[in-house]
Amino acid sequence: MSSSLRRGALAAAAIAFSITSLAACGAGNDSQTLQIVPDNAATTVGDIKVQNAIVITQPDLESTGPAAISATLFNSGRSAQTLDSVKVDDSGEKAELKPAKGGSLTIPAGGSLIIGGEGNASAVLTKGRDGIQDGNAQAITFTFSKTGDVGLRAFVVPAEHYFESWGPSEVPAVPGTKPTPSGSASGSPAATPGDASSASATASEGTEAGTGSEAGAGGAATPSGDASHTAAGH
């Protein structure tokens, strides 16, 4: 056998050994990757499939406002079903369900129902962050008229960015400070009608007093003139 053929045979053997070793790492029922159960926001029970389940909280961590649950519900059965309740397992709180305007909470046969978002049915948690935390995979249970309970874990995210339009419709505004007067009170009080009357009376008295003084001065001059006239007569 030539040297080139020997080198090719050795290379092929090395590749085959590597592939066999890698396959052995993932083989068997005890593989570590098979023991990892990921958090899943979708599940199917009977004719019902719950997909894209999310709990959306207020964007402000200090807010006590409500949270909302968003999901798409599919019914692959031949008869309609209704959504009876949605519950947070840890706190036991049930969401307030409300159908879309002119709609219902019924999932038609072969159809779907969207929970959350503008114009759709809604599921609101009035206690807000009670028992839930952003970043968690929250255990929630949907209950249907025929299938019964369908449980899964839904991711908890704040109503920001992509999820802003899917969050709770009641988002309280950030509390502000109370308005303060724009200017300070003046040190001089405004004039009152009584003050004006007093000022007018004072001015009038001053005028009369001045007139009397002028009259007195004129009276004193007259007797002096009379005295001069009398003296001249003598």
mmCIF file with all atom_site columns, C-alpha atoms in Angstrom, residues 49-233:
data_model
loop_
_atom_site.group_PDB
_atom_site.id
_atom_site.type_symbol
_atom_site.label_atom_id
_atom_site.label_alt_id
_atom_site.label_comp_id
_atom_site.label_asym_id
_atom_site.label_entity_id
_atom_site.label_seq_id
_atom_site.pdbx_PDB_ins_code
_atom_site.Cartn_x
_atom_site.Cartn_y
_atom_site.Cartn_z
_atom_site.occupancy
_atom_site.B_iso_or_equiv
_atom_site.pdbx_formal_charge
_atom_site.auth_seq_id
_atom_site.auth_comp_id
_atom_site.auth_asym_id
_atom_site.auth_atom_id
_atom_site.pdbx_PDB_model_num
ATOM 1   C CA . LYS A 1 49  ? -53.773 24.921  23.174 1.00 0.00 ? 49  LYS A CA 1
ATOM 2   C CA . VAL A 1 50  ? -52.529 27.956  25.134 1.00 0.00 ? 50  VAL A CA 1
ATOM 3   C CA . GLN A 1 51  ? -49.772 29.837  23.350 1.00 0.00 ? 51  GLN A CA 1
ATOM 4   C CA . ASN A 1 52  ? -47.646 32.950  24.020 1.00 0.00 ? 52  ASN A CA 1
ATOM 5   C CA . ALA A 1 53  ? -48.833 33.298  27.618 1.00 0.00 ? 53  ALA A CA 1
ATOM 6   C CA . ILE A 1 54  ? -47.312 36.378  29.293 1.00 0.00 ? 54  ILE A CA 1
ATOM 7   C CA . VAL A 1 55  ? -47.969 38.326  32.500 1.00 0.00 ? 55  VAL A CA 1
ATOM 8   C CA . ILE A 1 56  ? -47.408 42.049  31.879 1.00 0.00 ? 56  ILE A CA 1
ATOM 9   C CA . THR A 1 57  ? -46.817 44.348  34.862 1.00 0.00 ? 57  THR A CA 1
ATOM 10  C CA . GLN A 1 58  ? -46.666 48.109  35.309 1.00 0.00 ? 58  GLN A CA 1
ATOM 11  C CA . PRO A 1 59  ? -43.474 49.712  33.927 1.00 0.00 ? 59  PRO A CA 1
ATOM 12  C CA . ASP A 1 60  ? -42.825 51.449  37.266 1.00 0.00 ? 60  ASP A CA 1
ATOM 13  C CA . LEU A 1 61  ? -41.566 49.057  39.955 1.00 0.00 ? 61  LEU A CA 1
ATOM 14  C CA . GLU A 1 62  ? -43.136 51.206  42.685 1.00 0.00 ? 62  GLU A CA 1
ATOM 15  C CA . SER A 1 63  ? -46.557 51.208  41.050 1.00 0.00 ? 63  SER A CA 1
ATOM 16  C CA . THR A 1 64  ? -49.464 49.398  42.694 1.00 0.00 ? 64  THR A CA 1
ATOM 17  C CA . GLY A 1 65  ? -51.534 49.397  39.510 1.00 0.00 ? 65  GLY A CA 1
ATOM 18  C CA . PRO A 1 66  ? -52.986 46.273  37.879 1.00 0.00 ? 66  PRO A CA 1
ATOM 19  C CA . ALA A 1 67  ? -51.184 43.676  35.782 1.00 0.00 ? 67  ALA A CA 1
ATOM 20  C CA . ALA A 1 68  ? -52.501 41.949  32.666 1.00 0.00 ? 68  ALA A CA 1
ATOM 21  C CA . ILE A 1 69  ? -52.337 38.428  31.256 1.00 0.00 ? 69  ILE A CA 1
ATOM 22  C CA . SER A 1 70  ? -51.892 37.980  27.527 1.00 0.00 ? 70  SER A CA 1
ATOM 23  C CA . ALA A 1 71  ? -52.276 34.709  25.595 1.00 0.00 ? 71  ALA A CA 1
ATOM 24  C CA . THR A 1 72  ? -53.728 33.154  22.460 1.00 0.00 ? 72  THR A CA 1
ATOM 25  C CA . LEU A 1 73  ? -56.133 30.254  22.968 1.00 0.00 ? 73  LEU A CA 1
ATOM 26  C CA . PHE A 1 74  ? -56.785 27.665  20.243 1.00 0.00 ? 74  PHE A CA 1
ATOM 27  C CA . ASN A 1 75  ? -59.590 25.110  20.068 1.00 0.00 ? 75  ASN A CA 1
ATOM 28  C CA . SER A 1 76  ? -58.989 22.169  17.745 1.00 0.00 ? 76  SER A CA 1
ATOM 29  C CA . GLY A 1 77  ? -62.163 20.372  18.810 1.00 0.00 ? 77  GLY A CA 1
ATOM 30  C CA . ARG A 1 78  ? -65.529 20.099  17.096 1.00 0.00 ? 78  ARG A CA 1
ATOM 31  C CA . SER A 1 79  ? -67.453 22.080  19.713 1.00 0.00 ? 79  SER A CA 1
ATOM 32  C CA . ALA A 1 80  ? -66.994 25.543  21.182 1.00 0.00 ? 80  ALA A CA 1
ATOM 33  C CA . GLN A 1 81  ? -65.571 26.118  24.644 1.00 0.00 ? 81  GLN A CA 1
ATOM 34  C CA . THR A 1 82  ? -65.578 29.113  26.956 1.00 0.00 ? 82  THR A CA 1
ATOM 35  C CA . LEU A 1 83  ? -62.778 30.494  29.108 1.00 0.00 ? 83  LEU A CA 1
ATOM 36  C CA . ASP A 1 84  ? -64.107 30.351  32.663 1.00 0.00 ? 84  ASP A CA 1
ATOM 37  C CA . SER A 1 85  ? -61.158 31.691  34.672 1.00 0.00 ? 85  SER A CA 1
ATOM 38  C CA . VAL A 1 86  ? -57.449 32.513  34.769 1.00 0.00 ? 86  VAL A CA 1
ATOM 39  C CA . LYS A 1 87  ? -55.625 32.149  38.084 1.00 0.00 ? 87  LYS A CA 1
ATOM 40  C CA . VAL A 1 88  ? -52.126 32.895  39.403 1.00 0.00 ? 88  VAL A CA 1
ATOM 41  C CA . ASP A 1 89  ? -51.173 29.716  41.247 1.00 0.00 ? 89  ASP A CA 1
ATOM 42  C CA . ASP A 1 90  ? -48.837 31.242  43.859 1.00 0.00 ? 90  ASP A CA 1
ATOM 43  C CA . SER A 1 91  ? -51.160 34.009  45.065 1.00 0.00 ? 91  SER A CA 1
ATOM 44  C CA . GLY A 1 92  ? -54.464 32.337  44.180 1.00 0.00 ? 92  GLY A CA 1
ATOM 45  C CA . GLU A 1 93  ? -55.671 35.576  42.592 1.00 0.00 ? 93  GLU A CA 1
ATOM 46  C CA . LYS A 1 94  ? -58.147 35.188  39.752 1.00 0.00 ? 94  LYS A CA 1
ATOM 47  C CA . ALA A 1 95  ? -57.983 37.622  36.872 1.00 0.00 ? 95  ALA A CA 1
ATOM 48  C CA . GLU A 1 96  ? -60.982 39.774  36.038 1.00 0.00 ? 96  GLU A CA 1
ATOM 49  C CA . LEU A 1 97  ? -62.106 38.533  32.627 1.00 0.00 ? 97  LEU A CA 1
ATOM 50  C CA . LYS A 1 98  ? -63.799 40.864  30.180 1.00 0.00 ? 98  LYS A CA 1
ATOM 51  C CA . PRO A 1 99  ? -64.777 40.038  26.586 1.00 0.00 ? 99  PRO A CA 1
ATOM 52  C CA . ALA A 1 100 ? -63.989 42.315  23.685 1.00 0.00 ? 100 ALA A CA 1
ATOM 53  C CA . LYS A 1 101 ? -66.640 44.873  22.799 1.00 0.00 ? 101 LYS A CA 1
ATOM 54  C CA . GLY A 1 102 ? -69.466 43.014  21.121 1.00 0.00 ? 102 GLY A CA 1
ATOM 55  C CA . GLY A 1 103 ? -67.683 39.683  21.650 1.00 0.00 ? 103 GLY A CA 1
ATOM 56  C CA . SER A 1 104 ? -67.537 36.869  24.179 1.00 0.00 ? 104 SER A CA 1
ATOM 57  C CA . LEU A 1 105 ? -65.081 34.591  25.959 1.00 0.00 ? 105 LEU A CA 1
ATOM 58  C CA . THR A 1 106 ? -65.984 31.689  23.678 1.00 0.00 ? 106 THR A CA 1
ATOM 59  C CA . ILE A 1 107 ? -63.387 29.825  21.622 1.00 0.00 ? 107 ILE A CA 1
ATOM 60  C CA . PRO A 1 108 ? -65.213 28.501  18.557 1.00 0.00 ? 108 PRO A CA 1
ATOM 61  C CA . ALA A 1 109 ? -64.567 25.021  17.208 1.00 0.00 ? 109 ALA A CA 1
ATOM 62  C CA . GLY A 1 110 ? -61.439 25.181  15.086 1.00 0.00 ? 110 GLY A CA 1
ATOM 63  C CA . GLY A 1 111 ? -60.956 28.828  16.079 1.00 0.00 ? 111 GLY A CA 1
ATOM 64  C CA . SER A 1 112 ? -59.033 30.974  18.536 1.00 0.00 ? 112 SER A CA 1
ATOM 65  C CA . LEU A 1 113 ? -59.436 33.697  21.147 1.00 0.00 ? 113 LEU A CA 1
ATOM 66  C CA . ILE A 1 114 ? -56.865 36.428  21.836 1.00 0.00 ? 114 ILE A CA 1
ATOM 67  C CA . ILE A 1 115 ? -56.477 37.659  25.409 1.00 0.00 ? 115 ILE A CA 1
ATOM 68  C CA . GLY A 1 116 ? -54.824 41.061  25.846 1.00 0.00 ? 116 GLY A CA 1
ATOM 69  C CA . GLY A 1 117 ? -54.091 43.942  23.524 1.00 0.00 ? 117 GLY A CA 1
ATOM 70  C CA . GLU A 1 118 ? -56.273 46.736  22.200 1.00 0.00 ? 118 GLU A CA 1
ATOM 71  C CA . GLY A 1 119 ? -59.703 45.644  21.031 1.00 0.00 ? 119 GLY A CA 1
ATOM 72  C CA . ASN A 1 120 ? -59.350 42.098  22.423 1.00 0.00 ? 120 ASN A CA 1
ATOM 73  C CA . ALA A 1 121 ? -60.681 40.304  25.475 1.00 0.00 ? 121 ALA A CA 1
ATOM 74  C CA . SER A 1 122 ? -58.778 41.086  28.686 1.00 0.00 ? 122 SER A CA 1
ATOM 75  C CA . ALA A 1 123 ? -57.627 39.315  31.847 1.00 0.00 ? 123 ALA A CA 1
ATOM 76  C CA . VAL A 1 124 ? -56.608 41.829  34.534 1.00 0.00 ? 124 VAL A CA 1
ATOM 77  C CA . LEU A 1 125 ? -54.922 41.128  37.874 1.00 0.00 ? 125 LEU A CA 1
ATOM 78  C CA . THR A 1 126 ? -56.144 43.968  40.091 1.00 0.00 ? 126 THR A CA 1
ATOM 79  C CA . LYS A 1 127 ? -53.531 43.310  42.810 1.00 0.00 ? 127 LYS A CA 1
ATOM 80  C CA . GLY A 1 128 ? -50.728 44.068  40.380 1.00 0.00 ? 128 GLY A CA 1
ATOM 81  C CA . ARG A 1 129 ? -47.385 42.731  41.586 1.00 0.00 ? 129 ARG A CA 1
ATOM 82  C CA . ASP A 1 130 ? -48.835 40.751  44.469 1.00 0.00 ? 130 ASP A CA 1
ATOM 83  C CA . GLY A 1 131 ? -47.227 37.320  44.151 1.00 0.00 ? 131 GLY A CA 1
ATOM 84  C CA . ILE A 1 132 ? -45.515 38.017  40.824 1.00 0.00 ? 132 ILE A CA 1
ATOM 85  C CA . GLN A 1 133 ? -42.108 39.405  39.917 1.00 0.00 ? 133 GLN A CA 1
ATOM 86  C CA . ASP A 1 134 ? -40.566 40.648  36.675 1.00 0.00 ? 134 ASP A CA 1
ATOM 87  C CA . GLY A 1 135 ? -38.321 38.069  35.061 1.00 0.00 ? 135 GLY A CA 1
ATOM 88  C CA . ASN A 1 136 ? -40.023 35.085  36.663 1.00 0.00 ? 136 ASN A CA 1
ATOM 89  C CA . ALA A 1 137 ? -41.786 32.239  34.894 1.00 0.00 ? 137 ALA A CA 1
ATOM 90  C CA . GLN A 1 138 ? -45.102 32.446  36.739 1.00 0.00 ? 138 GLN A CA 1
ATOM 91  C CA . ALA A 1 139 ? -47.355 29.409  37.129 1.00 0.00 ? 139 ALA A CA 1
ATOM 92  C CA . ILE A 1 140 ? -50.876 30.245  35.948 1.00 0.00 ? 140 ILE A CA 1
ATOM 93  C CA . THR A 1 141 ? -53.938 28.114  35.253 1.00 0.00 ? 141 THR A CA 1
ATOM 94  C CA . PHE A 1 142 ? -56.551 28.623  32.532 1.00 0.00 ? 142 PHE A CA 1
ATOM 95  C CA . THR A 1 143 ? -59.885 26.894  33.161 1.00 0.00 ? 143 THR A CA 1
ATOM 96  C CA . PHE A 1 144 ? -62.156 25.985  30.230 1.00 0.00 ? 144 PHE A CA 1
ATOM 97  C CA . SER A 1 145 ? -65.759 24.836  30.137 1.00 0.00 ? 145 SER A CA 1
ATOM 98  C CA . LYS A 1 146 ? -65.015 21.317  28.815 1.00 0.00 ? 146 LYS A CA 1
ATOM 99  C CA . THR A 1 147 ? -61.268 20.723  28.939 1.00 0.00 ? 147 THR A CA 1
ATOM 100 C CA . GLY A 1 148 ? -60.989 21.995  32.507 1.00 0.00 ? 148 GLY A CA 1
ATOM 101 C CA . ASP A 1 149 ? -57.665 23.239  33.915 1.00 0.00 ? 149 ASP A CA 1
ATOM 102 C CA . VAL A 1 150 ? -54.729 23.947  31.630 1.00 0.00 ? 150 VAL A CA 1
ATOM 103 C CA . GLY A 1 151 ? -51.614 25.007  33.533 1.00 0.00 ? 151 GLY A CA 1
ATOM 104 C CA . LEU A 1 152 ? -48.332 26.440  32.301 1.00 0.00 ? 152 LEU A CA 1
ATOM 105 C CA . ARG A 1 153 ? -45.643 28.955  33.175 1.00 0.00 ? 153 ARG A CA 1
ATOM 106 C CA . ALA A 1 154 ? -45.904 32.450  31.749 1.00 0.00 ? 154 ALA A CA 1
ATOM 107 C CA . PHE A 1 155 ? -43.019 34.906  31.630 1.00 0.00 ? 155 PHE A CA 1
ATOM 108 C CA . VAL A 1 156 ? -43.465 38.119  33.655 1.00 0.00 ? 156 VAL A CA 1
ATOM 109 C CA . VAL A 1 157 ? -42.389 41.288  31.825 1.00 0.00 ? 157 VAL A CA 1
ATOM 110 C CA . PRO A 1 158 ? -43.007 45.042  32.340 1.00 0.00 ? 158 PRO A CA 1
ATOM 111 C CA . ALA A 1 159 ? -45.206 46.963  29.901 1.00 0.00 ? 159 ALA A CA 1
ATOM 112 C CA . GLU A 1 160 ? -42.294 48.459  27.974 1.00 0.00 ? 160 GLU A CA 1
ATOM 113 C CA . HIS A 1 161 ? -41.063 48.466  24.372 1.00 0.00 ? 161 HIS A CA 1
ATOM 114 C CA . TYR A 1 162 ? -42.753 45.631  22.459 1.00 0.00 ? 162 TYR A CA 1
ATOM 115 C CA . PHE A 1 163 ? -45.082 44.773  25.363 1.00 0.00 ? 163 PHE A CA 1
ATOM 116 C CA . GLU A 1 164 ? -46.282 48.342  25.951 1.00 0.00 ? 164 GLU A CA 1
ATOM 117 C CA . SER A 1 165 ? -49.457 47.941  23.863 1.00 0.00 ? 165 SER A CA 1
ATOM 118 C CA . TRP A 1 166 ? -50.235 44.581  25.505 1.00 0.00 ? 166 TRP A CA 1
ATOM 119 C CA . GLY A 1 167 ? -49.973 45.762  29.099 1.00 0.00 ? 167 GLY A CA 1
ATOM 120 C CA . PRO A 1 168 ? -52.671 46.905  31.522 1.00 0.00 ? 168 PRO A CA 1
ATOM 121 C CA . SER A 1 169 ? -54.792 49.754  30.187 1.00 0.00 ? 169 SER A CA 1
ATOM 122 C CA . GLU A 1 170 ? -54.744 51.521  33.563 1.00 0.00 ? 170 GLU A CA 1
ATOM 123 C CA . VAL A 1 171 ? -51.216 52.859  33.905 1.00 0.00 ? 171 VAL A CA 1
ATOM 124 C CA . PRO A 1 172 ? -51.127 55.468  36.715 1.00 0.00 ? 172 PRO A CA 1
ATOM 125 C CA . ALA A 1 173 ? -49.172 58.643  36.092 1.00 0.00 ? 173 ALA A CA 1
ATOM 126 C CA . VAL A 1 174 ? -46.061 59.389  38.107 1.00 0.00 ? 174 VAL A CA 1
ATOM 127 C CA . PRO A 1 175 ? -47.140 61.414  41.170 1.00 0.00 ? 175 PRO A CA 1
ATOM 128 C CA . GLY A 1 176 ? -45.994 65.054  41.040 1.00 0.00 ? 176 GLY A CA 1
ATOM 129 C CA . THR A 1 177 ? -45.534 67.814  43.581 1.00 0.00 ? 177 THR A CA 1
ATOM 130 C CA . LYS A 1 178 ? -48.366 70.071  44.646 1.00 0.00 ? 178 LYS A CA 1
ATOM 131 C CA . PRO A 1 179 ? -48.515 73.427  42.863 1.00 0.00 ? 179 PRO A CA 1
ATOM 132 C CA . THR A 1 180 ? -47.067 76.373  44.813 1.00 0.00 ? 180 THR A CA 1
ATOM 133 C CA . PRO A 1 181 ? -47.963 80.094  44.494 1.00 0.00 ? 181 PRO A CA 1
ATOM 134 C CA . SER A 1 182 ? -46.003 81.774  41.701 1.00 0.00 ? 182 SER A CA 1
ATOM 135 C CA . GLY A 1 183 ? -45.167 84.846  43.816 1.00 0.00 ? 183 GLY A CA 1
ATOM 136 C CA . SER A 1 184 ? -44.936 85.878  47.463 1.00 0.00 ? 184 SER A CA 1
ATOM 137 C CA . ALA A 1 185 ? -47.496 88.112  49.119 1.00 0.00 ? 185 ALA A CA 1
ATOM 138 C CA . SER A 1 186 ? -46.763 91.830  48.986 1.00 0.00 ? 186 SER A CA 1
ATOM 139 C CA . GLY A 1 187 ? -45.680 93.531  52.218 1.00 0.00 ? 187 GLY A CA 1
ATOM 140 C CA . SER A 1 188 ? -48.043 96.457  51.670 1.00 0.00 ? 188 SER A CA 1
ATOM 141 C CA . PRO A 1 189 ? -51.726 95.568  51.991 1.00 0.00 ? 189 PRO A CA 1
ATOM 142 C CA . ALA A 1 190 ? -54.067 96.735  49.271 1.00 0.00 ? 190 ALA A CA 1
ATOM 143 C CA . ALA A 1 191 ? -56.074 99.830  49.929 1.00 0.00 ? 191 ALA A CA 1
ATOM 144 C CA . THR A 1 192 ? -59.624 99.366  51.233 1.00 0.00 ? 192 THR A CA 1
ATOM 145 C CA . PRO A 1 193 ? -62.678 101.579 50.784 1.00 0.00 ? 193 PRO A CA 1
ATOM 146 C CA . GLY A 1 194 ? -62.376 102.586 54.458 1.00 0.00 ? 194 GLY A CA 1
ATOM 147 C CA . ASP A 1 195 ? -58.778 103.656 53.971 1.00 0.00 ? 195 ASP A CA 1
ATOM 148 C CA . ALA A 1 196 ? -59.753 105.695 50.940 1.00 0.00 ? 196 ALA A CA 1
ATOM 149 C CA . SER A 1 197 ? -62.509 107.428 52.918 1.00 0.00 ? 197 SER A CA 1
ATOM 150 C CA . SER A 1 198 ? -60.096 108.224 55.747 1.00 0.00 ? 198 SER A CA 1
ATOM 151 C CA . ALA A 1 199 ? -57.552 109.602 53.316 1.00 0.00 ? 199 ALA A CA 1
ATOM 152 C CA . SER A 1 200 ? -60.246 111.747 51.657 1.00 0.00 ? 200 SER A CA 1
ATOM 153 C CA . ALA A 1 201 ? -61.471 113.052 54.994 1.00 0.00 ? 201 ALA A CA 1
ATOM 154 C CA . THR A 1 202 ? -57.938 113.869 56.097 1.00 0.00 ? 202 THR A CA 1
ATOM 155 C CA . ALA A 1 203 ? -57.265 115.739 52.883 1.00 0.00 ? 203 ALA A CA 1
ATOM 156 C CA . SER A 1 204 ? -60.544 117.668 53.285 1.00 0.00 ? 204 SER A CA 1
ATOM 157 C CA . GLU A 1 205 ? -59.707 118.658 56.857 1.00 0.00 ? 205 GLU A CA 1
ATOM 158 C CA . GLY A 1 206 ? -56.271 119.796 55.773 1.00 0.00 ? 206 GLY A CA 1
ATOM 159 C CA . THR A 1 207 ? -57.818 121.986 53.073 1.00 0.00 ? 207 THR A CA 1
ATOM 160 C CA . GLU A 1 208 ? -60.292 123.537 55.517 1.00 0.00 ? 208 GLU A CA 1
ATOM 161 C CA . ALA A 1 209 ? -57.497 124.156 58.014 1.00 0.00 ? 209 ALA A CA 1
ATOM 162 C CA . GLY A 1 210 ? -55.462 125.913 55.348 1.00 0.00 ? 210 GLY A CA 1
ATOM 163 C CA . THR A 1 211 ? -58.430 128.113 54.397 1.00 0.00 ? 211 THR A CA 1
ATOM 164 C CA . GLY A 1 212 ? -58.975 129.074 58.025 1.00 0.00 ? 212 GLY A CA 1
ATOM 165 C CA . SER A 1 213 ? -55.355 130.105 58.371 1.00 0.00 ? 213 SER A CA 1
ATOM 166 C CA . GLU A 1 214 ? -55.596 132.270 55.303 1.00 0.00 ? 214 GLU A CA 1
ATOM 167 C CA . ALA A 1 215 ? -58.785 133.848 56.658 1.00 0.00 ? 215 ALA A CA 1
ATOM 168 C CA . GLY A 1 216 ? -57.122 134.489 60.017 1.00 0.00 ? 216 GLY A CA 1
ATOM 169 C CA . ALA A 1 217 ? -54.228 136.196 58.349 1.00 0.00 ? 217 ALA A CA 1
ATOM 170 C CA . GLY A 1 218 ? -56.554 138.414 56.357 1.00 0.00 ? 218 GLY A CA 1
ATOM 171 C CA . GLY A 1 219 ? -58.512 139.346 59.531 1.00 0.00 ? 219 GLY A CA 1
ATOM 172 C CA . ALA A 1 220 ? -55.337 140.413 61.282 1.00 0.00 ? 220 ALA A CA 1
ATOM 173 C CA . ALA A 1 221 ? -54.435 142.717 58.401 1.00 0.00 ? 221 ALA A CA 1
ATOM 174 C CA . THR A 1 222 ? -57.820 144.479 58.409 1.00 0.00 ? 222 THR A CA 1
ATOM 175 C CA . PRO A 1 223 ? -57.720 145.735 62.018 1.00 0.00 ? 223 PRO A CA 1
ATOM 176 C CA . SER A 1 224 ? -54.215 147.004 61.353 1.00 0.00 ? 224 SER A CA 1
ATOM 177 C CA . GLY A 1 225 ? -55.541 148.948 58.410 1.00 0.00 ? 225 GLY A CA 1
ATOM 178 C CA . ASP A 1 226 ? -58.388 150.329 60.529 1.00 0.00 ? 226 ASP A CA 1
ATOM 179 C CA . ALA A 1 227 ? -55.936 151.358 63.182 1.00 0.00 ? 227 ALA A CA 1
ATOM 180 C CA . SER A 1 228 ? -53.855 153.240 60.659 1.00 0.00 ? 228 SER A CA 1
ATOM 181 C CA . HIS A 1 229 ? -56.955 154.944 59.283 1.00 0.00 ? 229 HIS A CA 1
ATOM 182 C CA . THR A 1 230 ? -58.028 156.000 62.817 1.00 0.00 ? 230 THR A CA 1
ATOM 183 C CA . ALA A 1 231 ? -54.605 157.312 63.623 1.00 0.00 ? 231 ALA A CA 1
ATOM 184 C CA . ALA A 1 232 ? -54.602 159.333 60.460 1.00 0.00 ? 232 ALA A CA 1
ATOM 185 C CA . GLY A 1 233 ? -57.989 160.852 61.414 1.00 0.00 ? 233 GLY A CA 1
#
